[in-house]
Amino acid sequence: MTSSTNRVSRKKVAIVGSGSAGIGALWALNRTHHDVYLYEAGDRLGGHTNTVEWKKGKFTTLVDTGFIVLNTATYPNFINFLKNIKVNTVPTQMTFGVSRDQGKFEWAGTNLDSVFSQKRNIFSLKMWRLIFDIIRFNQFALDLLKDDDGDDSSASKGAAPMETIGQYLDREGYSETFRNDYLIPMTAAVWSTSPDKCTLEFPAVTLIRFMWNHHLLSTVAARPDWLTLEGGAKSYIDAVMSGFPPNHLFLKTAVKHVTSEKNGRVRLHLENGKTEVFDHVILATHGDQAYQIIKPSATPEEEKIMSSFKTSENTCILHSDLSHMPQRKKSWSAWNYLTVSSPWTGKDIDQVSLTYNMNILQHIPKEGFGDVLVTLNPIQEPKPETIQGRYSYSHPLYTPDAIRAQQALPKIQNTRGISYAGAWTKYGFHEDGFSSGIHAASAHLGAKLPFEFVDSTYSRGKKPKLGITDLVVKLIIMAIQVFVVDILEWIFGKNRRKTLPKANGASKKILNDKHSYRANTTSQWACASCRRALARTKLSPPRRTVTNSARAKKAQATHTADAPSMERMAEYYRYKNRSTMYYTLSIILGTVAFSYGSVPMYKMICQTTGWGGQPIRAPSHGGSGDFDPASRVIPVTDARRIRVTFNASVSDILPWKFVPQQREVRVLPGETALAFYTATNRSDSDIIGVATYSVTPAQVAPYFSKIQCFCFEEQRLNAGETVDMPVFFYLDPDLLNDLNMRGINEVTLSYTFFKAKYDNNGNFRGFPTTS
């Protein structure tokens, strides 16, 4: 152990707040000759480090409800600290999943099976666009860091100063699905806040740098290992406080404000009316709390900087109510983000909650303790009998003003005997809080650390280094964007028209006026790529000529200087004409390919999904070879039986009699059933028929799985022949977890036969045979 340097005289130091920053400062100062006191407004130490008991019958375990995990890449100081105080860590998983509108749209990033936990999403353009946008974002977002000087308050090349992530997504044309079902949940989950607070206002460069440092922009590359503290996060608090003098610790003692003494010392004014004088004070609270403490005596510069920091209050509940998890277990992850769409738009997110699956994160076995969940800001209250604890945590809000204030914070650090520490000084994580605390102790009070201090802000360097592989990937992504995504958007009318802003009460601009240009707005006929190209050219709008003022002359001069030249306009229209040609050729080729592939594609879709009331084919038949059908055909004996009725019909030109042999069967979810249809060819010629089918109600279709059937297979009946046609099926047990299935007790399976092979006269046409 190294003692502190003697370059700083012995001081009486007060630490206000016992979160990660306060504990970090205390641990560093415990190794010095300073006289240290710790003030905490609450009745416990730790702040977000809050380990509580979970009880299930005779079993008891410890659960973290605030700070839960850390990783090996971006927690260098905290990991070195844990090694120094001999607190062990254990590996954990960090997976992420989204469930929207009670399971209507679900996916998780654990593996390919969880990405398509809803089988119908395999054929969903929205889902594939989401995957494409994730890959595109991971690759192209790094461009914001290439010309960044490390100062997040500055603008990157091509972006407006302090461009927000919402503005960046609009500028680059990312889909609403990517915004609402990936980036907003990811960002809000990481910062434990609601998207309506600050997600889209988060400065783009700051967010991208954070995601890059934490390897969250890696599509395929390995990501850092995630860890949790053995015995709970509180174990490091206990290790630091061991041996700390009790008379220097003040719980339930709030600091109301501070004032400066004439001799340079700082006076703490406590809420109980008492005051104490110190040589130095470390305010290790939230930024807005620190501002309230210094406000009565703040300098203008302190007032300007500290007033920019805000926090959001979040409710945290420890419980076991599974309604706060995704509907499908394949979507269950370590972090589970549940959302409810806006009732007004049906698109934007209106309500959100985040549920941590502690069975996964802290390896808590279900056998003894059941489901252990921690939900932040629950959409609805968990069942009272499942709740074991309720807590409240504040988290910093990151806005452009807050980022600017972070950059200016060194100007007021260690002035008039006050230092500021907290996670809010950086990205808002435990490492940031702890590092700010030990930095204040070492830089301002001379504490010596047993390891080298590392600034994790640039753990991967200031600028990403991209190679030839990245360039090739970008070219492929750009080609897909132009020749697939933009064309599909154009075909299906997904391009959103942006409303031009009013200026000084002026009349509305006409969108399709060929002379109307806006630097940040594009015409209604432009494709997505053209709009982005136009946005980058920054064409200035023509201004009306007014001759009766100096202002008009100035405006006209500005227009003359800024107006696009004929060469630029010609280049733009050449680009537009080329794009039109490419789109036309792509549409022609796509139409030809679609005409040839539509029938087999339709058959494949109908056999694999439940679209349009079509029952799905069991995965063991034509699906994954390693699927075990026995895992799905286990009857759920405590569930209600469902009545399955049968219907049959034939087309007008098919002279068959086609009827079900039974009117109904009653089955349990997971129970197999066998039904028969009878078909008779009443004509005097051989005929081939093909059957289609459907299930009503339509929401049952994804759970109606056929193990064997005669659907989509040519059935040849000789003249006067009668055959029995079996259907072997079961209802998937997952329907019990679907809220849309509640109250449905009857299902109808309908088949219709059509004539398949006949000539112009309606007679059977035989196939050529080989001898």
PDB file of N, CA, C and O in Angstrom, residues 309-366:
ATOM      1  N   PHE A 309     -27.847  20.493 -15.476  1.00  0.00           N
ATOM      2  CA  PHE A 309     -27.962  19.057 -15.186  1.00  0.00           C
ATOM      3  C   PHE A 309     -29.331  18.743 -14.592  1.00  0.00           C
ATOM      4  O   PHE A 309     -29.762  19.378 -13.626  1.00  0.00           O
ATOM      5  N   LYS A 310     -29.998  17.769 -15.193  1.00  0.00           N
ATOM      6  CA  LYS A 310     -31.320  17.343 -14.741  1.00  0.00           C
ATOM      7  C   LYS A 310     -31.311  15.832 -14.512  1.00  0.00           C
ATOM      8  O   LYS A 310     -30.448  15.118 -15.008  1.00  0.00           O
ATOM      9  N   THR A 311     -32.312  15.369 -13.785  1.00  0.00           N
ATOM     10  CA  THR A 311     -32.473  13.934 -13.561  1.00  0.00           C
ATOM     11  C   THR A 311     -33.935  13.550 -13.752  1.00  0.00           C
ATOM     12  O   THR A 311     -34.828  14.394 -13.746  1.00  0.00           O
ATOM     13  N   SER A 312     -34.165  12.257 -13.941  1.00  0.00           N
ATOM     14  CA  SER A 312     -35.519  11.712 -13.988  1.00  0.00           C
ATOM     15  C   SER A 312     -35.675  10.738 -12.837  1.00  0.00           C
ATOM     16  O   SER A 312     -34.741  10.009 -12.496  1.00  0.00           O
ATOM     17  N   GLU A 313     -36.863  10.731 -12.239  1.00  0.00           N
ATOM     18  CA  GLU A 313     -37.160   9.830 -11.113  1.00  0.00           C
ATOM     19  C   GLU A 313     -37.788   8.559 -11.668  1.00  0.00           C
ATOM     20  O   GLU A 313     -38.723   8.608 -12.469  1.00  0.00           O
ATOM     21  N   ASN A 314     -37.260   7.413 -11.265  1.00  0.00           N
ATOM     22  CA  ASN A 314     -37.734   6.140 -11.779  1.00  0.00           C
ATOM     23  C   ASN A 314     -38.111   5.202 -10.639  1.00  0.00           C
ATOM     24  O   ASN A 314     -37.386   5.088  -9.651  1.00  0.00           O
ATOM     25  N   THR A 315     -39.250   4.536 -10.788  1.00  0.00           N
ATOM     26  CA  THR A 315     -39.739   3.575  -9.798  1.00  0.00           C
ATOM     27  C   THR A 315     -39.233   2.181 -10.140  1.00  0.00           C
ATOM     28  O   THR A 315     -39.304   1.754 -11.296  1.00  0.00           O
ATOM     29  N   CYS A 316     -38.733   1.496  -9.135  1.00  0.00           N
ATOM     30  CA  CYS A 316     -38.198   0.148  -9.322  1.00  0.00           C
ATOM     31  C   CYS A 316     -38.931  -0.802  -8.374  1.00  0.00           C
ATOM     32  O   CYS A 316     -39.053  -0.523  -7.180  1.00  0.00           O
ATOM     33  N   ILE A 317     -39.423  -1.931  -8.917  1.00  0.00           N
ATOM     34  CA  ILE A 317     -40.182  -2.894  -8.114  1.00  0.00           C
ATOM     35  C   ILE A 317     -39.551  -4.277  -8.240  1.00  0.00           C
ATOM     36  O   ILE A 317     -39.268  -4.744  -9.348  1.00  0.00           O
ATOM     37  N   LEU A 318     -39.325  -4.914  -7.117  1.00  0.00           N
ATOM     38  CA  LEU A 318     -38.826  -6.292  -7.052  1.00  0.00           C
ATOM     39  C   LEU A 318     -40.024  -7.216  -6.897  1.00  0.00           C
ATOM     40  O   LEU A 318     -40.790  -7.095  -5.935  1.00  0.00           O
ATOM     41  N   HIS A 319     -40.207  -8.143  -7.844  1.00  0.00           N
ATOM     42  CA  HIS A 319     -41.447  -8.937  -7.860  1.00  0.00           C
ATOM     43  C   HIS A 319     -41.224 -10.224  -8.653  1.00  0.00           C
ATOM     44  O   HIS A 319     -40.100 -10.514  -9.112  1.00  0.00           O
ATOM     45  N   SER A 320     -42.329 -10.962  -8.869  1.00  0.00           N
ATOM     46  CA  SER A 320     -42.265 -12.212  -9.642  1.00  0.00           C
ATOM     47  C   SER A 320     -43.434 -12.336 -10.612  1.00  0.00           C
ATOM     48  O   SER A 320     -43.776 -13.445 -11.033  1.00  0.00           O
ATOM     49  N   ASP A 321     -44.037 -11.227 -11.005  1.00  0.00           N
ATOM     50  CA  ASP A 321     -45.196 -11.238 -11.896  1.00  0.00           C
ATOM     51  C   ASP A 321     -44.724 -11.363 -13.350  1.00  0.00           C
ATOM     52  O   ASP A 321     -44.142 -10.431 -13.908  1.00  0.00           O
ATOM     53  N   LEU A 322     -45.008 -12.516 -13.972  1.00  0.00           N
ATOM     54  CA  LEU A 322     -44.513 -12.795 -15.321  1.00  0.00           C
ATOM     55  C   LEU A 322     -45.232 -11.987 -16.397  1.00  0.00           C
ATOM     56  O   LEU A 322     -44.843 -12.045 -17.569  1.00  0.00           O
ATOM     57  N   SER A 323     -46.277 -11.253 -16.056  1.00  0.00           N
ATOM     58  CA  SER A 323     -46.923 -10.405 -17.058  1.00  0.00           C
ATOM     59  C   SER A 323     -46.018  -9.253 -17.470  1.00  0.00           C
ATOM     60  O   SER A 323     -46.310  -8.554 -18.451  1.00  0.00           O
ATOM     61  N   HIS A 324     -44.918  -9.052 -16.769  1.00  0.00           N
ATOM     62  CA  HIS A 324     -43.951  -8.015 -17.108  1.00  0.00           C
ATOM     63  C   HIS A 324     -42.788  -8.569 -17.924  1.00  0.00           C
ATOM     64  O   HIS A 324     -41.766  -7.885 -18.093  1.00  0.00           O
ATOM     65  N   MET A 325     -42.963  -9.788 -18.430  1.00  0.00           N
ATOM     66  CA  MET A 325     -41.998 -10.399 -19.336  1.00  0.00           C
ATOM     67  C   MET A 325     -42.654 -10.556 -20.706  1.00  0.00           C
ATOM     68  O   MET A 325     -43.878 -10.514 -20.825  1.00  0.00           O
ATOM     69  N   PRO A 326     -41.855 -10.730 -21.773  1.00  0.00           N
ATOM     70  CA  PRO A 326     -42.446 -10.971 -23.096  1.00  0.00           C
ATOM     71  C   PRO A 326     -43.366 -12.183 -23.093  1.00  0.00           C
ATOM     72  O   PRO A 326     -43.226 -13.096 -22.273  1.00  0.00           O
ATOM     73  N   GLN A 327     -44.337 -12.182 -24.008  1.00  0.00           N
ATOM     74  CA  GLN A 327     -45.310 -13.264 -24.073  1.00  0.00           C
ATOM     75  C   GLN A 327     -44.650 -14.585 -24.433  1.00  0.00           C
ATOM     76  O   GLN A 327     -45.033 -15.632 -23.921  1.00  0.00           O
ATOM     77  N   ARG A 328     -43.666 -14.562 -25.320  1.00  0.00           N
ATOM     78  CA  ARG A 328     -43.011 -15.780 -25.782  1.00  0.00           C
ATOM     79  C   ARG A 328     -41.710 -15.991 -25.033  1.00  0.00           C
ATOM     80  O   ARG A 328     -40.864 -15.101 -24.996  1.00  0.00           O
ATOM     81  N   LYS A 329     -41.532 -17.185 -24.516  1.00  0.00           N
ATOM     82  CA  LYS A 329     -40.324 -17.452 -23.731  1.00  0.00           C
ATOM     83  C   LYS A 329     -39.059 -17.369 -24.578  1.00  0.00           C
ATOM     84  O   LYS A 329     -37.971 -17.117 -24.049  1.00  0.00           O
ATOM     85  N   LYS A 330     -39.195 -17.583 -25.887  1.00  0.00           N
ATOM     86  CA  LYS A 330     -38.028 -17.447 -26.750  1.00  0.00           C
ATOM     87  C   LYS A 330     -37.499 -16.014 -26.749  1.00  0.00           C
ATOM     88  O   LYS A 330     -36.337 -15.785 -27.072  1.00  0.00           O
ATOM     89  N   SER A 331     -38.365 -15.071 -26.404  1.00  0.00           N
ATOM     90  CA  SER A 331     -37.959 -13.663 -26.371  1.00  0.00           C
ATOM     91  C   SER A 331     -37.426 -13.243 -25.010  1.00  0.00           C
ATOM     92  O   SER A 331     -36.998 -12.098 -24.856  1.00  0.00           O
ATOM     93  N   TRP A 332     -37.486 -14.112 -24.025  1.00  0.00           N
ATOM     94  CA  TRP A 332     -37.001 -13.751 -22.700  1.00  0.00           C
ATOM     95  C   TRP A 332     -35.496 -13.493 -22.747  1.00  0.00           C
ATOM     96  O   TRP A 332     -34.726 -14.293 -23.281  1.00  0.00           O
ATOM     97  N   SER A 333     -35.089 -12.365 -22.166  1.00  0.00           N
ATOM     98  CA  SER A 333     -33.687 -11.960 -22.172  1.00  0.00           C
ATOM     99  C   SER A 333     -33.309 -11.482 -20.780  1.00  0.00           C
ATOM    100  O   SER A 333     -34.125 -11.472 -19.856  1.00  0.00           O
ATOM    101  N   ALA A 334     -32.046 -11.071 -20.651  1.00  0.00           N
ATOM    102  CA  ALA A 334     -31.609 -10.497 -19.383  1.00  0.00           C
ATOM    103  C   ALA A 334     -32.296  -9.147 -19.157  1.00  0.00           C
ATOM    104  O   ALA A 334     -32.769  -8.855 -18.064  1.00  0.00           O
ATOM    105  N   TRP A 335     -32.346  -8.331 -20.219  1.00  0.00           N
ATOM    106  CA  TRP A 335     -33.060  -7.055 -20.184  1.00  0.00           C
ATOM    107  C   TRP A 335     -34.270  -7.183 -21.092  1.00  0.00           C
ATOM    108  O   TRP A 335     -34.127  -7.444 -22.293  1.00  0.00           O
ATOM    109  N   ASN A 336     -35.447  -6.967 -20.560  1.00  0.00           N
ATOM    110  CA  ASN A 336     -36.684  -7.133 -21.321  1.00  0.00           C
ATOM    111  C   ASN A 336     -37.431  -5.807 -21.350  1.00  0.00           C
ATOM    112  O   ASN A 336     -37.885  -5.327 -20.307  1.00  0.00           O
ATOM    113  N   TYR A 337     -37.546  -5.242 -22.519  1.00  0.00           N
ATOM    114  CA  TYR A 337     -38.128  -3.917 -22.691  1.00  0.00           C
ATOM    115  C   TYR A 337     -39.545  -4.071 -23.212  1.00  0.00           C
ATOM    116  O   TYR A 337     -39.769  -4.571 -24.314  1.00  0.00           O
ATOM    117  N   LEU A 338     -40.542  -3.684 -22.414  1.00  0.00           N
ATOM    118  CA  LEU A 338     -41.956  -3.782 -22.790  1.00  0.00           C
ATOM    119  C   LEU A 338     -42.479  -2.390 -23.133  1.00  0.00           C
ATOM    120  O   LEU A 338     -42.230  -1.430 -22.386  1.00  0.00           O
ATOM    121  N   THR A 339     -43.180  -2.284 -24.260  1.00  0.00           N
ATOM    122  CA  THR A 339     -43.669  -0.996 -24.715  1.00  0.00           C
ATOM    123  C   THR A 339     -45.143  -1.073 -25.076  1.00  0.00           C
ATOM    124  O   THR A 339     -45.662  -2.136 -25.398  1.00  0.00           O
ATOM    125  N   VAL A 340     -45.794   0.080 -25.043  1.00  0.00           N
ATOM    126  CA  VAL A 340     -47.179   0.223 -25.491  1.00  0.00           C
ATOM    127  C   VAL A 340     -47.215   1.375 -26.481  1.00  0.00           C
ATOM    128  O   VAL A 340     -46.717   2.465 -26.188  1.00  0.00           O
ATOM    129  N   SER A 341     -47.803   1.139 -27.656  1.00  0.00           N
ATOM    130  CA  SER A 341     -47.845   2.166 -28.695  1.00  0.00           C
ATOM    131  C   SER A 341     -48.808   3.284 -28.318  1.00  0.00           C
ATOM    132  O   SER A 341     -49.752   3.091 -27.547  1.00  0.00           O
ATOM    133  N   SER A 342     -48.572   4.436 -28.895  1.00  0.00           N
ATOM    134  CA  SER A 342     -49.447   5.584 -28.665  1.00  0.00           C
ATOM    135  C   SER A 342     -50.837   5.299 -29.213  1.00  0.00           C
ATOM    136  O   SER A 342     -50.982   4.838 -30.349  1.00  0.00           O
ATOM    137  N   PRO A 343     -51.895   5.555 -28.427  1.00  0.00           N
ATOM    138  CA  PRO A 343     -53.253   5.335 -28.938  1.00  0.00           C
ATOM    139  C   PRO A 343     -53.622   6.310 -30.043  1.00  0.00           C
ATOM    140  O   PRO A 343     -54.581   6.081 -30.778  1.00  0.00           O
ATOM    141  N   TRP A 344     -52.864   7.397 -30.194  1.00  0.00           N
ATOM    142  CA  TRP A 344     -53.186   8.409 -31.201  1.00  0.00           C
ATOM    143  C   TRP A 344     -52.566   8.068 -32.545  1.00  0.00           C
ATOM    144  O   TRP A 344     -53.206   8.180 -33.588  1.00  0.00           O
ATOM    145  N   THR A 345     -51.284   7.653 -32.532  1.00  0.00           N
ATOM    146  CA  THR A 345     -50.605   7.368 -33.796  1.00  0.00           C
ATOM    147  C   THR A 345     -50.508   5.886 -34.092  1.00  0.00           C
ATOM    148  O   THR A 345     -50.413   5.497 -35.253  1.00  0.00           O
ATOM    149  N   GLY A 346     -50.514   5.047 -33.049  1.00  0.00           N
ATOM    150  CA  GLY A 346     -50.338   3.616 -33.243  1.00  0.00           C
ATOM    151  C   GLY A 346     -48.916   3.236 -33.580  1.00  0.00           C
ATOM    152  O   GLY A 346     -48.601   2.071 -33.764  1.00  0.00           O
ATOM    153  N   LYS A 347     -48.019   4.212 -33.643  1.00  0.00           N
ATOM    154  CA  LYS A 347     -46.628   3.952 -34.040  1.00  0.00           C
ATOM    155  C   LYS A 347     -45.657   4.308 -32.935  1.00  0.00           C
ATOM    156  O   LYS A 347     -44.852   3.495 -32.509  1.00  0.00           O
ATOM    157  N   ASP A 348     -45.698   5.569 -32.493  1.00  0.00           N
ATOM    158  CA  ASP A 348     -44.747   6.015 -31.487  1.00  0.00           C
ATOM    159  C   ASP A 348     -44.986   5.308 -30.153  1.00  0.00           C
ATOM    160  O   ASP A 348     -46.094   4.877 -29.843  1.00  0.00           O
ATOM    161  N   ILE A 349     -43.930   5.207 -29.369  1.00  0.00           N
ATOM    162  CA  ILE A 349     -44.028   4.561 -28.069  1.00  0.00           C
ATOM    163  C   ILE A 349     -44.652   5.519 -27.072  1.00  0.00           C
ATOM    164  O   ILE A 349     -44.244   6.674 -26.952  1.00  0.00           O
ATOM    165  N   ASP A 350     -45.644   5.036 -26.339  1.00  0.00           N
ATOM    166  CA  ASP A 350     -46.359   5.864 -25.367  1.00  0.00           C
ATOM    167  C   ASP A 350     -45.989   5.486 -23.942  1.00  0.00           C
ATOM    168  O   ASP A 350     -45.774   6.352 -23.103  1.00  0.00           O
ATOM    169  N   GLN A 351     -45.925   4.185 -23.640  1.00  0.00           N
ATOM    170  CA  GLN A 351     -45.569   3.714 -22.304  1.00  0.00           C
ATOM    171  C   GLN A 351     -44.441   2.698 -22.427  1.00  0.00           C
ATOM    172  O   GLN A 351     -44.388   1.929 -23.390  1.00  0.00           O
ATOM    173  N   VAL A 352     -43.571   2.700 -21.430  1.00  0.00           N
ATOM    174  CA  VAL A 352     -42.416   1.803 -21.477  1.00  0.00           C
ATOM    175  C   VAL A 352     -42.116   1.263 -20.090  1.00  0.00           C
ATOM    176  O   VAL A 352     -42.459   1.868 -19.074  1.00  0.00           O
ATOM    177  N   SER A 353     -41.504   0.100 -20.053  1.00  0.00           N
ATOM    178  CA  SER A 353     -40.955  -0.423 -18.810  1.00  0.00           C
ATOM    179  C   SER A 353     -39.811  -1.363 -19.150  1.00  0.00           C
ATOM    180  O   SER A 353     -39.747  -1.913 -20.250  1.00  0.00           O
ATOM    181  N   LEU A 354     -38.917  -1.523 -18.209  1.00  0.00           N
ATOM    182  CA  LEU A 354     -37.754  -2.383 -18.388  1.00  0.00           C
ATOM    183  C   LEU A 354     -37.710  -3.391 -17.258  1.00  0.00           C
ATOM    184  O   LEU A 354     -37.727  -3.011 -16.089  1.00  0.00           O
ATOM    185  N   THR A 355     -37.672  -4.679 -17.593  1.00  0.00           N
ATOM    186  CA  THR A 355     -37.634  -5.739 -16.589  1.00  0.00           C
ATOM    187  C   THR A 355     -36.317  -6.491 -16.685  1.00  0.00           C
ATOM    188  O   THR A 355     -35.978  -7.031 -17.747  1.00  0.00           O
ATOM    189  N   TYR A 356     -35.591  -6.520 -15.583  1.00  0.00           N
ATOM    190  CA  TYR A 356     -34.366  -7.303 -15.488  1.00  0.00           C
ATOM    191  C   TYR A 356     -34.724  -8.710 -15.004  1.00  0.00           C
ATOM    192  O   TYR A 356     -35.376  -8.860 -13.969  1.00  0.00           O
ATOM    193  N   ASN A 357     -34.278  -9.705 -15.740  1.00  0.00           N
ATOM    194  CA  ASN A 357     -34.486 -11.091 -15.325  1.00  0.00           C
ATOM    195  C   ASN A 357     -33.316 -11.487 -14.436  1.00  0.00           C
ATOM    196  O   ASN A 357     -32.239 -11.862 -14.915  1.00  0.00           O
ATOM    197  N   MET A 358     -33.514 -11.415 -13.138  1.00  0.00           N
ATOM    198  CA  MET A 358     -32.421 -11.649 -12.192  1.00  0.00           C
ATOM    199  C   MET A 358     -32.027 -13.120 -12.119  1.00  0.00           C
ATOM    200  O   MET A 358     -30.924 -13.445 -11.672  1.00  0.00           O
ATOM    201  N   ASN A 359     -32.920 -14.017 -12.547  1.00  0.00           N
ATOM    202  CA  ASN A 359     -32.538 -15.424 -12.622  1.00  0.00           C
ATOM    203  C   ASN A 359     -31.376 -15.603 -13.594  1.00  0.00           C
ATOM    204  O   ASN A 359     -30.485 -16.431 -13.372  1.00  0.00           O
ATOM    205  N   ILE A 360     -31.383 -14.817 -14.678  1.00  0.00           N
ATOM    206  CA  ILE A 360     -30.294 -14.867 -15.651  1.00  0.00           C
ATOM    207  C   ILE A 360     -29.103 -14.056 -15.182  1.00  0.00           C
ATOM    208  O   ILE A 360     -27.961 -14.539 -15.177  1.00  0.00           O
ATOM    209  N   LEU A 361     -29.352 -12.813 -14.761  1.00  0.00           N
ATOM    210  CA  LEU A 361     -28.256 -11.893 -14.456  1.00  0.00           C
ATOM    211  C   LEU A 361     -27.446 -12.328 -13.236  1.00  0.00           C
ATOM    212  O   LEU A 361     -26.218 -12.194 -13.228  1.00  0.00           O
ATOM    213  N   GLN A 362     -28.112 -12.820 -12.189  1.00  0.00           N
ATOM    214  CA  GLN A 362     -27.401 -13.183 -10.964  1.00  0.00           C
ATOM    215  C   GLN A 362     -27.432 -14.678 -10.677  1.00  0.00           C
ATOM    216  O   GLN A 362     -27.122 -15.090  -9.560  1.00  0.00           O
ATOM    217  N   HIS A 363     -27.767 -15.451 -11.693  1.00  0.00           N
ATOM    218  CA  HIS A 363     -27.735 -16.925 -11.579  1.00  0.00           C
ATOM    219  C   HIS A 363     -28.558 -17.418 -10.387  1.00  0.00           C
ATOM    220  O   HIS A 363     -28.124 -18.304  -9.639  1.00  0.00           O
ATOM    221  N   ILE A 364     -29.741 -16.851 -10.226  1.00  0.00           N
ATOM    222  CA  ILE A 364     -30.627 -17.277  -9.136  1.00  0.00           C
ATOM    223  C   ILE A 364     -31.485 -18.431  -9.644  1.00  0.00           C
ATOM    224  O   ILE A 364     -32.257 -18.258 -10.592  1.00  0.00           O
ATOM    225  N   PRO A 365     -31.370 -19.617  -9.066  1.00  0.00           N
ATOM    226  CA  PRO A 365     -32.118 -20.780  -9.584  1.00  0.00           C
ATOM    227  C   PRO A 365     -33.619 -20.637  -9.364  1.00  0.00           C
ATOM    228  O   PRO A 365     -34.080 -20.245  -8.294  1.00  0.00           O
ATOM    229  N   LYS A 366     -34.400 -20.972 -10.404  1.00  0.00           N
ATOM    230  CA  LYS A 366     -35.848 -20.907 -10.296  1.00  0.00           C
ATOM    231  C   LYS A 366     -36.382 -21.985  -9.359  1.00  0.00           C
ATOM    232  O   LYS A 366     -37.442 -21.806  -8.742  1.00  0.00           O
TER     233      LYS A 366
END
